């Protein structure tokens, strides 16, 4: 396993909308010697996102971007370039990125989705797999392209659904695996 020192780590921005458990996991991974990345920026569309507390705890710059106006995309691109960001990691990010932005960061945006893509794109994946009596679900890290949850898959992890599972218990089981596969996906990118 290659070792990376602070200055030769790739600078990344993590986009969040909520709790930020994937963000916390990515930050902790980024602080290890084997991590090829360093988290330099936290972007949220939601100023009340609980995950923003990690900006203070880990002394990482944060910026609230509403993604409502065209101007916010220009602002976002400027901030990313000023911070030499070379990779964007969506982590519990609930907005659909404008095509304009994706075009500027083609092939450099990853997302984690709580299903075994290409099945169950979109929202409420846990309720849907239970309703359809699926035996398995899981999570996927994929590249972001112009079509929702449809970019090239980097890594997936399957999770067995038990008869006792409800959407809440399943979300917990899947989230645990999300925290495992995001760092693996990042390592796969660089090694
Ligand atoms: C996770 O299940 C993620 O896959 C989905 O949002 C949920 C919460 O993520 N997109 P986090 O705790 O905010 O990282």
JSON list of C-alpha atoms and ligand atoms in Angstrom, two decimals:
[
{"chain": "A", "resi": 1, "resn": "UNK", "atom": "CA", "xyz": [0.00, 0.00, 0.00]},
{"chain": "A", "resi": 2, "resn": "UNK", "atom": "CA", "xyz": [1.38, 3.40, -1.05]},
{"chain": "A", "resi": 3, "resn": "UNK", "atom": "CA", "xyz": [1.84, 5.97, 1.71]},
{"chain": "A", "resi": 4, "resn": "UNK", "atom": "CA", "xyz": [0.87, 9.63, 1.17]},
{"chain": "A", "resi": 5, "resn": "UNK", "atom": "CA", "xyz": [2.22, 12.64, 3.02]},
{"chain": "A", "resi": 6, "resn": "UNK", "atom": "CA", "xyz": [0.08, 15.75, 3.61]},
{"chain": "A", "resi": 7, "resn": "UNK", "atom": "CA", "xyz": [1.32, 17.86, 0.72]},
{"chain": "A", "resi": 8, "resn": "UNK", "atom": "CA", "xyz": [1.03, 15.23, -2.00]},
{"chain": "A", "resi": 9, "resn": "UNK", "atom": "CA", "xyz": [-2.53, 14.26, -1.13]},
{"chain": "A", "resi": 10, "resn": "UNK", "atom": "CA", "xyz": [-5.26, 15.12, -3.62]},
{"chain": "A", "resi": 11, "resn": "UNK", "atom": "CA", "xyz": [-7.43, 17.99, -2.33]},
{"chain": "A", "resi": 12, "resn": "UNK", "atom": "CA", "xyz": [-11.12, 17.07, -2.16]},
{"chain": "A", "resi": 13, "resn": "UNK", "atom": "CA", "xyz": [-14.40, 18.83, -1.39]},
{"chain": "A", "resi": 14, "resn": "UNK", "atom": "CA", "xyz": [-17.22, 16.86, 0.26]},
{"chain": "A", "resi": 15, "resn": "UNK", "atom": "CA", "xyz": [-20.81, 17.88, -0.45]},
{"chain": "A", "resi": 16, "resn": "UNK", "atom": "CA", "xyz": [-23.42, 17.17, 2.24]},
{"chain": "A", "resi": 17, "resn": "UNK", "atom": "CA", "xyz": [-27.06, 17.93, 3.06]},
{"chain": "A", "resi": 18, "resn": "UNK", "atom": "CA", "xyz": [-27.64, 16.17, 6.39]},
{"chain": "A", "resi": 19, "resn": "UNK", "atom": "CA", "xyz": [-26.00, 14.23, 9.25]},
{"chain": "A", "resi": 20, "resn": "UNK", "atom": "CA", "xyz": [-22.66, 13.85, 7.51]},
{"chain": "A", "resi": 21, "resn": "UNK", "atom": "CA", "xyz": [-21.83, 10.36, 8.79]},
{"chain": "A", "resi": 22, "resn": "UNK", "atom": "CA", "xyz": [-20.18, 9.62, 5.43]},
{"chain": "A", "resi": 23, "resn": "UNK", "atom": "CA", "xyz": [-18.37, 12.98, 5.64]},
{"chain": "A", "resi": 24, "resn": "UNK", "atom": "CA", "xyz": [-17.00, 12.11, 9.11]},
{"chain": "A", "resi": 25, "resn": "UNK", "atom": "CA", "xyz": [-15.90, 8.73, 7.83]},
{"chain": "A", "resi": 26, "resn": "UNK", "atom": "CA", "xyz": [-14.16, 10.29, 4.81]},
{"chain": "A", "resi": 27, "resn": "UNK", "atom": "CA", "xyz": [-12.41, 12.88, 7.02]},
{"chain": "A", "resi": 28, "resn": "UNK", "atom": "CA", "xyz": [-11.13, 10.15, 9.37]},
{"chain": "A", "resi": 29, "resn": "UNK", "atom": "CA", "xyz": [-9.95, 8.10, 6.38]},
{"chain": "A", "resi": 30, "resn": "UNK", "atom": "CA", "xyz": [-8.25, 11.19, 4.87]},
{"chain": "A", "resi": 31, "resn": "UNK", "atom": "CA", "xyz": [-6.15, 11.57, 8.03]},
{"chain": "A", "resi": 32, "resn": "UNK", "atom": "CA", "xyz": [-4.60, 8.11, 7.63]},
{"chain": "A", "resi": 33, "resn": "UNK", "atom": "CA", "xyz": [-1.23, 7.60, 5.90]},
{"chain": "A", "resi": 34, "resn": "UNK", "atom": "CA", "xyz": [-2.74, 5.31, 3.26]},
{"chain": "A", "resi": 35, "resn": "UNK", "atom": "CA", "xyz": [-5.27, 7.96, 2.20]},
{"chain": "A", "resi": 36, "resn": "UNK", "atom": "CA", "xyz": [-4.45, 9.66, -1.12]},
{"chain": "A", "resi": 37, "resn": "UNK", "atom": "CA", "xyz": [-6.87, 12.48, -0.31]},
{"chain": "A", "resi": 38, "resn": "UNK", "atom": "CA", "xyz": [-7.10, 15.44, 2.01]},
{"chain": "A", "resi": 39, "resn": "UNK", "atom": "CA", "xyz": [-10.50, 17.06, 2.76]},
{"chain": "A", "resi": 40, "resn": "UNK", "atom": "CA", "xyz": [-10.08, 20.79, 2.19]},
{"chain": "A", "resi": 41, "resn": "UNK", "atom": "CA", "xyz": [-13.69, 21.95, 1.85]},
{"chain": "A", "resi": 42, "resn": "UNK", "atom": "CA", "xyz": [-17.19, 21.04, 3.02]},
{"chain": "A", "resi": 43, "resn": "UNK", "atom": "CA", "xyz": [-20.04, 22.29, 0.83]},
{"chain": "A", "resi": 44, "resn": "UNK", "atom": "CA", "xyz": [-23.68, 22.08, 1.93]},
{"chain": "A", "resi": 45, "resn": "UNK", "atom": "CA", "xyz": [-26.92, 23.21, 0.33]},
{"chain": "A", "resi": 46, "resn": "UNK", "atom": "CA", "xyz": [-28.47, 23.14, 3.82]},
{"chain": "A", "resi": 47, "resn": "UNK", "atom": "CA", "xyz": [-27.21, 25.66, 6.37]},
{"chain": "A", "resi": 48, "resn": "UNK", "atom": "CA", "xyz": [-28.67, 23.53, 9.18]},
{"chain": "A", "resi": 49, "resn": "UNK", "atom": "CA", "xyz": [-26.96, 20.31, 8.09]},
{"chain": "A", "resi": 50, "resn": "UNK", "atom": "CA", "xyz": [-25.70, 18.54, 11.24]},
{"chain": "A", "resi": 51, "resn": "UNK", "atom": "CA", "xyz": [-22.60, 17.47, 9.30]},
{"chain": "A", "resi": 52, "resn": "UNK", "atom": "CA", "xyz": [-21.39, 21.08, 9.22]},
{"chain": "A", "resi": 53, "resn": "UNK", "atom": "CA", "xyz": [-20.16, 20.64, 12.80]},
{"chain": "A", "resi": 54, "resn": "UNK", "atom": "CA", "xyz": [-17.24, 18.62, 11.40]},
{"chain": "A", "resi": 55, "resn": "UNK", "atom": "CA", "xyz": [-15.97, 21.79, 9.73]},
{"chain": "A", "resi": 56, "resn": "UNK", "atom": "CA", "xyz": [-15.25, 23.23, 13.19]},
{"chain": "A", "resi": 57, "resn": "UNK", "atom": "CA", "xyz": [-14.13, 19.97, 14.81]},
{"chain": "A", "resi": 58, "resn": "UNK", "atom": "CA", "xyz": [-11.59, 19.22, 12.06]},
{"chain": "A", "resi": 59, "resn": "UNK", "atom": "CA", "xyz": [-10.85, 22.84, 11.11]},
{"chain": "A", "resi": 60, "resn": "UNK", "atom": "CA", "xyz": [-12.03, 22.39, 7.50]},
{"chain": "A", "resi": 61, "resn": "UNK", "atom": "CA", "xyz": [-13.41, 25.31, 5.46]},
{"chain": "A", "resi": 62, "resn": "UNK", "atom": "CA", "xyz": [-17.15, 25.19, 4.82]},
{"chain": "A", "resi": 63, "resn": "UNK", "atom": "CA", "xyz": [-19.47, 27.02, 2.41]},
{"chain": "A", "resi": 64, "resn": "UNK", "atom": "CA", "xyz": [-23.25, 27.01, 2.11]},
{"chain": "A", "resi": 65, "resn": "UNK", "atom": "CA", "xyz": [-24.34, 27.04, -1.54]},
{"chain": "A", "resi": 66, "resn": "UNK", "atom": "CA", "xyz": [-28.08, 27.12, -2.28]},
{"chain": "A", "resi": 67, "resn": "UNK", "atom": "CA", "xyz": [-27.74, 25.67, -5.82]},
{"chain": "A", "resi": 68, "resn": "UNK", "atom": "CA", "xyz": [-30.80, 27.75, -6.65]},
{"chain": "A", "resi": 69, "resn": "UNK", "atom": "CA", "xyz": [-29.27, 30.27, -9.04]},
{"chain": "A", "resi": 70, "resn": "UNK", "atom": "CA", "xyz": [-26.85, 30.05, -11.95]},
{"chain": "A", "resi": 71, "resn": "UNK", "atom": "CA", "xyz": [-24.60, 32.45, -10.04]},
{"chain": "A", "resi": 72, "resn": "UNK", "atom": "CA", "xyz": [-24.13, 29.89, -7.27]},
{"chain": "A", "resi": 73, "resn": "UNK", "atom": "CA", "xyz": [-22.55, 27.49, -9.76]},
{"chain": "A", "resi": 74, "resn": "UNK", "atom": "CA", "xyz": [-20.04, 30.13, -10.84]},
{"chain": "A", "resi": 75, "resn": "UNK", "atom": "CA", "xyz": [-19.34, 30.87, -7.15]},
{"chain": "A", "resi": 76, "resn": "UNK", "atom": "CA", "xyz": [-18.92, 27.15, -6.47]},
{"chain": "A", "resi": 77, "resn": "UNK", "atom": "CA", "xyz": [-16.53, 26.62, -9.37]},
{"chain": "A", "resi": 78, "resn": "UNK", "atom": "CA", "xyz": [-14.48, 29.62, -8.22]},
{"chain": "A", "resi": 79, "resn": "UNK", "atom": "CA", "xyz": [-14.27, 28.31, -4.65]},
{"chain": "A", "resi": 80, "resn": "UNK", "atom": "CA", "xyz": [-13.26, 24.83, -5.83]},
{"chain": "A", "resi": 81, "resn": "UNK", "atom": "CA", "xyz": [-10.57, 26.23, -8.09]},
{"chain": "A", "resi": 82, "resn": "UNK", "atom": "CA", "xyz": [-9.26, 28.64, -5.40]},
{"chain": "A", "resi": 83, "resn": "UNK", "atom": "CA", "xyz": [-8.87, 25.61, -3.09]},
{"chain": "A", "resi": 84, "resn": "UNK", "atom": "CA", "xyz": [-7.23, 23.48, -5.82]},
{"chain": "A", "resi": 85, "resn": "UNK", "atom": "CA", "xyz": [-9.95, 20.86, -5.47]},
{"chain": "A", "resi": 86, "resn": "UNK", "atom": "CA", "xyz": [-9.42, 17.96, -7.87]},
{"chain": "A", "resi": 87, "resn": "UNK", "atom": "CA", "xyz": [-12.16, 15.59, -6.66]},
{"chain": "A", "resi": 88, "resn": "UNK", "atom": "CA", "xyz": [-15.71, 16.14, -5.41]},
{"chain": "A", "resi": 89, "resn": "UNK", "atom": "CA", "xyz": [-17.27, 13.54, -3.10]},
{"chain": "A", "resi": 90, "resn": "UNK", "atom": "CA", "xyz": [-21.06, 13.65, -2.68]},
{"chain": "A", "resi": 91, "resn": "UNK", "atom": "CA", "xyz": [-21.93, 12.21, 0.73]},
{"chain": "A", "resi": 92, "resn": "UNK", "atom": "CA", "xyz": [-25.57, 12.26, 1.73]},
{"chain": "A", "resi": 93, "resn": "UNK", "atom": "CA", "xyz": [-25.98, 15.14, -0.72]},
{"chain": "A", "resi": 94, "resn": "UNK", "atom": "CA", "xyz": [-29.64, 15.54, -1.70]},
{"chain": "A", "resi": 95, "resn": "UNK", "atom": "CA", "xyz": [-29.53, 18.04, -4.57]},
{"chain": "A", "resi": 96, "resn": "UNK", "atom": "CA", "xyz": [-29.29, 17.19, -8.26]},
{"chain": "A", "resi": 97, "resn": "UNK", "atom": "CA", "xyz": [-26.14, 18.89, -9.56]},
{"chain": "A", "resi": 98, "resn": "UNK", "atom": "CA", "xyz": [-26.66, 21.20, -12.54]},
{"chain": "A", "resi": 99, "resn": "UNK", "atom": "CA", "xyz": [-25.29, 19.91, -15.86]},
{"chain": "A", "resi": 100, "resn": "UNK", "atom": "CA", "xyz": [-23.11, 23.03, -16.04]},
{"chain": "A", "resi": 101, "resn": "UNK", "atom": "CA", "xyz": [-21.27, 21.98, -12.91]},
{"chain": "A", "resi": 102, "resn": "UNK", "atom": "CA", "xyz": [-20.93, 18.33, -13.90]},
{"chain": "A", "resi": 103, "resn": "UNK", "atom": "CA", "xyz": [-19.50, 19.41, -17.26]},
{"chain": "A", "resi": 104, "resn": "UNK", "atom": "CA", "xyz": [-16.76, 21.36, -15.44]},
{"chain": "A", "resi": 105, "resn": "UNK", "atom": "CA", "xyz": [-15.91, 18.44, -13.18]},
{"chain": "A", "resi": 106, "resn": "UNK", "atom": "CA", "xyz": [-16.47, 15.54, -15.57]},
{"chain": "A", "resi": 107, "resn": "UNK", "atom": "CA", "xyz": [-15.09, 12.29, -14.24]},
{"chain": "A", "resi": 108, "resn": "UNK", "atom": "CA", "xyz": [-14.16, 13.91, -10.94]},
{"chain": "A", "resi": 109, "resn": "UNK", "atom": "CA", "xyz": [-17.38, 13.61, -8.96]},
{"chain": "A", "resi": 110, "resn": "UNK", "atom": "CA", "xyz": [-18.24, 10.51, -6.92]},
{"chain": "A", "resi": 111, "resn": "UNK", "atom": "CA", "xyz": [-21.48, 9.72, -5.13]},
{"chain": "A", "resi": 112, "resn": "UNK", "atom": "CA", "xyz": [-22.62, 7.08, -2.68]},
{"chain": "A", "resi": 113, "resn": "UNK", "atom": "CA", "xyz": [-26.10, 5.70, -3.17]},
{"chain": "A", "resi": 114, "resn": "UNK", "atom": "CA", "xyz": [-27.94, 3.37, -0.75]},
{"chain": "A", "resi": 115, "resn": "UNK", "atom": "CA", "xyz": [-28.92, 0.65, -3.23]},
{"chain": "A", "resi": 116, "resn": "UNK", "atom": "CA", "xyz": [-27.35, -1.89, -5.57]},
{"chain": "A", "resi": 117, "resn": "UNK", "atom": "CA", "xyz": [-27.39, 0.30, -8.68]},
{"chain": "A", "resi": 118, "resn": "UNK", "atom": "CA", "xyz": [-28.62, 0.24, -11.37]},
{"chain": "A", "resi": 119, "resn": "UNK", "atom": "CA", "xyz": [-31.57, -1.04, -9.31]},
{"chain": "A", "resi": 120, "resn": "UNK", "atom": "CA", "xyz": [-33.48, 1.45, -7.11]},
{"chain": "A", "resi": 121, "resn": "UNK", "atom": "CA", "xyz": [-32.19, 4.78, -8.35]},
{"chain": "A", "resi": 122, "resn": "UNK", "atom": "CA", "xyz": [-33.63, 7.84, -6.60]},
{"chain": "A", "resi": 123, "resn": "UNK", "atom": "CA", "xyz": [-35.05, 8.21, -3.11]},
{"chain": "A", "resi": 124, "resn": "UNK", "atom": "CA", "xyz": [-36.57, 6.02, -0.38]},
{"chain": "A", "resi": 125, "resn": "UNK", "atom": "CA", "xyz": [-34.56, 3.00, -1.50]},
{"chain": "A", "resi": 126, "resn": "UNK", "atom": "CA", "xyz": [-34.95, 1.07, 1.78]},
{"chain": "A", "resi": 127, "resn": "UNK", "atom": "CA", "xyz": [-38.77, 1.30, 1.88]},
{"chain": "A", "resi": 128, "resn": "UNK", "atom": "CA", "xyz": [-38.90, 0.28, -1.81]},
{"chain": "A", "resi": 129, "resn": "UNK", "atom": "CA", "xyz": [-36.72, -2.82, -1.52]},
{"chain": "A", "resi": 130, "resn": "UNK", "atom": "CA", "xyz": [-38.72, -3.99, 1.53]},
{"chain": "A", "resi": 131, "resn": "UNK", "atom": "CA", "xyz": [-42.04, -3.35, -0.26]},
{"chain": "A", "resi": 132, "resn": "UNK", "atom": "CA", "xyz": [-40.77, -5.41, -3.20]},
{"chain": "A", "resi": 133, "resn": "UNK", "atom": "CA", "xyz": [-39.69, -8.23, -0.88]},
{"chain": "A", "resi": 134, "resn": "UNK", "atom": "CA", "xyz": [-36.10, -8.10, -2.14]},
{"chain": "A", "resi": 135, "resn": "UNK", "atom": "CA", "xyz": [-33.70, -10.52, -0.44]},
{"chain": "A", "resi": 136, "resn": "UNK", "atom": "CA", "xyz": [-30.74, -8.15, -0.83]},
{"chain": "A", "resi": 137, "resn": "UNK", "atom": "CA", "xyz": [-30.02, -4.46, -1.05]},
{"chain": "A", "resi": 138, "resn": "UNK", "atom": "CA", "xyz": [-26.73, -2.62, -0.60]},
{"chain": "A", "resi": 139, "resn": "UNK", "atom": "CA", "xyz": [-24.79, 0.50, -1.47]},
{"chain": "A", "resi": 140, "resn": "UNK", "atom": "CA", "xyz": [-22.86, 1.78, -4.45]},
{"chain": "A", "resi": 141, "resn": "UNK", "atom": "CA", "xyz": [-20.11, 4.33, -5.06]},
{"chain": "A", "resi": 142, "resn": "UNK", "atom": "CA", "xyz": [-20.31, 5.60, -8.63]},
{"chain": "A", "resi": 143, "resn": "UNK", "atom": "CA", "xyz": [-19.15, 8.43, -10.86]},
{"chain": "A", "resi": 144, "resn": "UNK", "atom": "CA", "xyz": [-21.68, 11.22, -11.29]},
{"chain": "A", "resi": 145, "resn": "UNK", "atom": "CA", "xyz": [-22.81, 11.90, -14.84]},
{"chain": "A", "resi": 146, "resn": "UNK", "atom": "CA", "xyz": [-25.77, 13.77, -16.33]},
{"chain": "A", "resi": 147, "resn": "UNK", "atom": "CA", "xyz": [-28.27, 10.99, -15.53]},
{"chain": "A", "resi": 148, "resn": "UNK", "atom": "CA", "xyz": [-29.36, 10.52, -11.88]},
{"chain": "A", "resi": 149, "resn": "UNK", "atom": "CA", "xyz": [-27.54, 7.63, -10.10]},
{"chain": "A", "resi": 150, "resn": "UNK", "atom": "CA", "xyz": [-26.36, 6.30, -13.48]},
{"chain": "A", "resi": 151, "resn": "UNK", "atom": "CA", "xyz": [-22.62, 6.93, -13.67]},
{"chain": "A", "resi": 152, "resn": "UNK", "atom": "CA", "xyz": [-19.96, 4.18, -13.92]},
{"chain": "A", "resi": 153, "resn": "UNK", "atom": "CA", "xyz": [-19.96, 1.99, -10.81]},
{"chain": "A", "resi": 154, "resn": "UNK", "atom": "CA", "xyz": [-16.71, 1.90, -8.83]},
{"chain": "A", "resi": 155, "resn": "UNK", "atom": "CA", "xyz": [-17.63, -0.41, -5.95]},
{"chain": "A", "resi": 156, "resn": "UNK", "atom": "CA", "xyz": [-20.72, -2.02, -4.42]},
{"chain": "A", "resi": 157, "resn": "UNK", "atom": "CA", "xyz": [-21.50, -3.96, -1.24]},
{"chain": "A", "resi": 158, "resn": "UNK", "atom": "CA", "xyz": [-24.49, -6.27, -0.86]},
{"chain": "A", "resi": 159, "resn": "UNK", "atom": "CA", "xyz": [-26.55, -6.30, 2.36]},
{"chain": "A", "resi": 160, "resn": "UNK", "atom": "CA", "xyz": [-28.98, -9.13, 3.21]},
{"chain": "A", "resi": 161, "resn": "UNK", "atom": "CA", "xyz": [-32.49, -7.99, 4.14]},
{"chain": "A", "resi": 162, "resn": "UNK", "atom": "CA", "xyz": [-33.92, -9.90, 7.10]},
{"chain": "A", "resi": 163, "resn": "UNK", "atom": "CA", "xyz": [-37.65, -10.47, 7.67]},
{"chain": "A", "resi": 164, "resn": "UNK", "atom": "CA", "xyz": [-37.47, -8.28, 10.77]},
{"chain": "A", "resi": 165, "resn": "UNK", "atom": "CA", "xyz": [-35.98, -5.30, 8.87]},
{"chain": "A", "resi": 166, "resn": "UNK", "atom": "CA", "xyz": [-37.90, -2.07, 8.45]},
{"chain": "A", "resi": 167, "resn": "UNK", "atom": "CA", "xyz": [-36.59, 0.97, 6.48]},
{"chain": "A", "resi": 168, "resn": "UNK", "atom": "CA", "xyz": [-34.92, 2.37, 9.63]},
{"chain": "A", "resi": 169, "resn": "UNK", "atom": "CA", "xyz": [-33.06, -0.81, 10.59]},
{"chain": "A", "resi": 170, "resn": "UNK", "atom": "CA", "xyz": [-32.08, -1.41, 6.97]},
{"chain": "A", "resi": 171, "resn": "UNK", "atom": "CA", "xyz": [-30.78, 2.16, 6.57]},
{"chain": "A", "resi": 172, "resn": "UNK", "atom": "CA", "xyz": [-28.56, 1.56, 9.60]},
{"chain": "A", "resi": 173, "resn": "UNK", "atom": "CA", "xyz": [-27.18, -1.72, 8.18]},
{"chain": "A", "resi": 174, "resn": "UNK", "atom": "CA", "xyz": [-26.53, -0.16, 4.75]},
{"chain": "A", "resi": 175, "resn": "UNK", "atom": "CA", "xyz": [-24.96, 3.01, 6.19]},
{"chain": "A", "resi": 176, "resn": "UNK", "atom": "CA", "xyz": [-22.43, 0.84, 8.04]},
{"chain": "A", "resi": 177, "resn": "UNK", "atom": "CA", "xyz": [-21.37, -0.65, 4.69]},
{"chain": "A", "resi": 178, "resn": "UNK", "atom": "CA", "xyz": [-21.36, 2.79, 3.03]},
{"chain": "A", "resi": 179, "resn": "UNK", "atom": "CA", "xyz": [-18.70, 3.85, 5.51]},
{"chain": "A", "resi": 180, "resn": "UNK", "atom": "CA", "xyz": [-16.63, 0.84, 4.49]},
{"chain": "A", "resi": 181, "resn": "UNK", "atom": "CA", "xyz": [-16.88, 1.15, 0.71]},
{"chain": "A", "resi": 182, "resn": "UNK", "atom": "CA", "xyz": [-16.34, 4.91, 0.22]},
{"chain": "A", "resi": 183, "resn": "UNK", "atom": "CA", "xyz": [-12.68, 4.77, 1.34]},
{"chain": "A", "resi": 184, "resn": "UNK", "atom": "CA", "xyz": [-12.21, 1.59, -0.72]},
{"chain": "A", "resi": 185, "resn": "UNK", "atom": "CA", "xyz": [-13.63, 3.37, -3.77]},
{"chain": "A", "resi": 186, "resn": "UNK", "atom": "CA", "xyz": [-11.22, 6.29, -3.25]},
{"chain": "A", "resi": 187, "resn": "UNK", "atom": "CA", "xyz": [-8.25, 3.91, -2.91]},
{"chain": "A", "resi": 188, "resn": "UNK", "atom": "CA", "xyz": [-9.39, 2.15, -6.10]},
{"chain": "A", "resi": 189, "resn": "UNK", "atom": "CA", "xyz": [-9.28, 5.47, -7.93]},
{"chain": "A", "resi": 190, "resn": "UNK", "atom": "CA", "xyz": [-5.69, 6.18, -6.97]},
{"chain": "A", "resi": 191, "resn": "UNK", "atom": "CA", "xyz": [-4.07, 2.76, -6.85]},
{"chain": "B", "resi": 1, "resn": "LIG", "atom": "C1", "xyz": [-26.93, 7.81, 3.35]},
{"chain": "B", "resi": 1, "resn": "LIG", "atom": "O1", "xyz": [-27.69, 6.63, 3.29]},
{"chain": "B", "resi": 1, "resn": "LIG", "atom": "C2", "xyz": [-26.50, 8.18, 1.95]},
{"chain": "B", "resi": 1, "resn": "LIG", "atom": "O2", "xyz": [-26.30, 7.06, 1.12]},
{"chain": "B", "resi": 1, "resn": "LIG", "atom": "C3", "xyz": [-27.67, 8.96, 1.48]},
{"chain": "B", "resi": 1, "resn": "LIG", "atom": "O3", "xyz": [-27.93, 9.82, 2.59]},
{"chain": "B", "resi": 1, "resn": "LIG", "atom": "C4", "xyz": [-27.79, 9.01, 3.77]},
{"chain": "B", "resi": 1, "resn": "LIG", "atom": "C5", "xyz": [-27.24, 9.82, 4.91]},
{"chain": "B", "resi": 1, "resn": "LIG", "atom": "O4", "xyz": [-25.91, 10.04, 4.69]},
{"chain": "B", "resi": 1, "resn": "LIG", "atom": "N1", "xyz": [-27.41, 9.67, 0.28]},
{"chain": "B", "resi": 1, "resn": "LIG", "atom": "P1", "xyz": [-24.98, 10.88, 5.73]},
{"chain": "B", "resi": 1, "resn": "LIG", "atom": "O5", "xyz": [-25.14, 10.26, 7.11]},
{"chain": "B", "resi": 1, "resn": "LIG", "atom": "O6", "xyz": [-25.47, 12.32, 5.72]},
{"chain": "B", "resi": 1, "resn": "LIG", "atom": "O7", "xyz": [-23.60, 10.73, 5.22]}
]
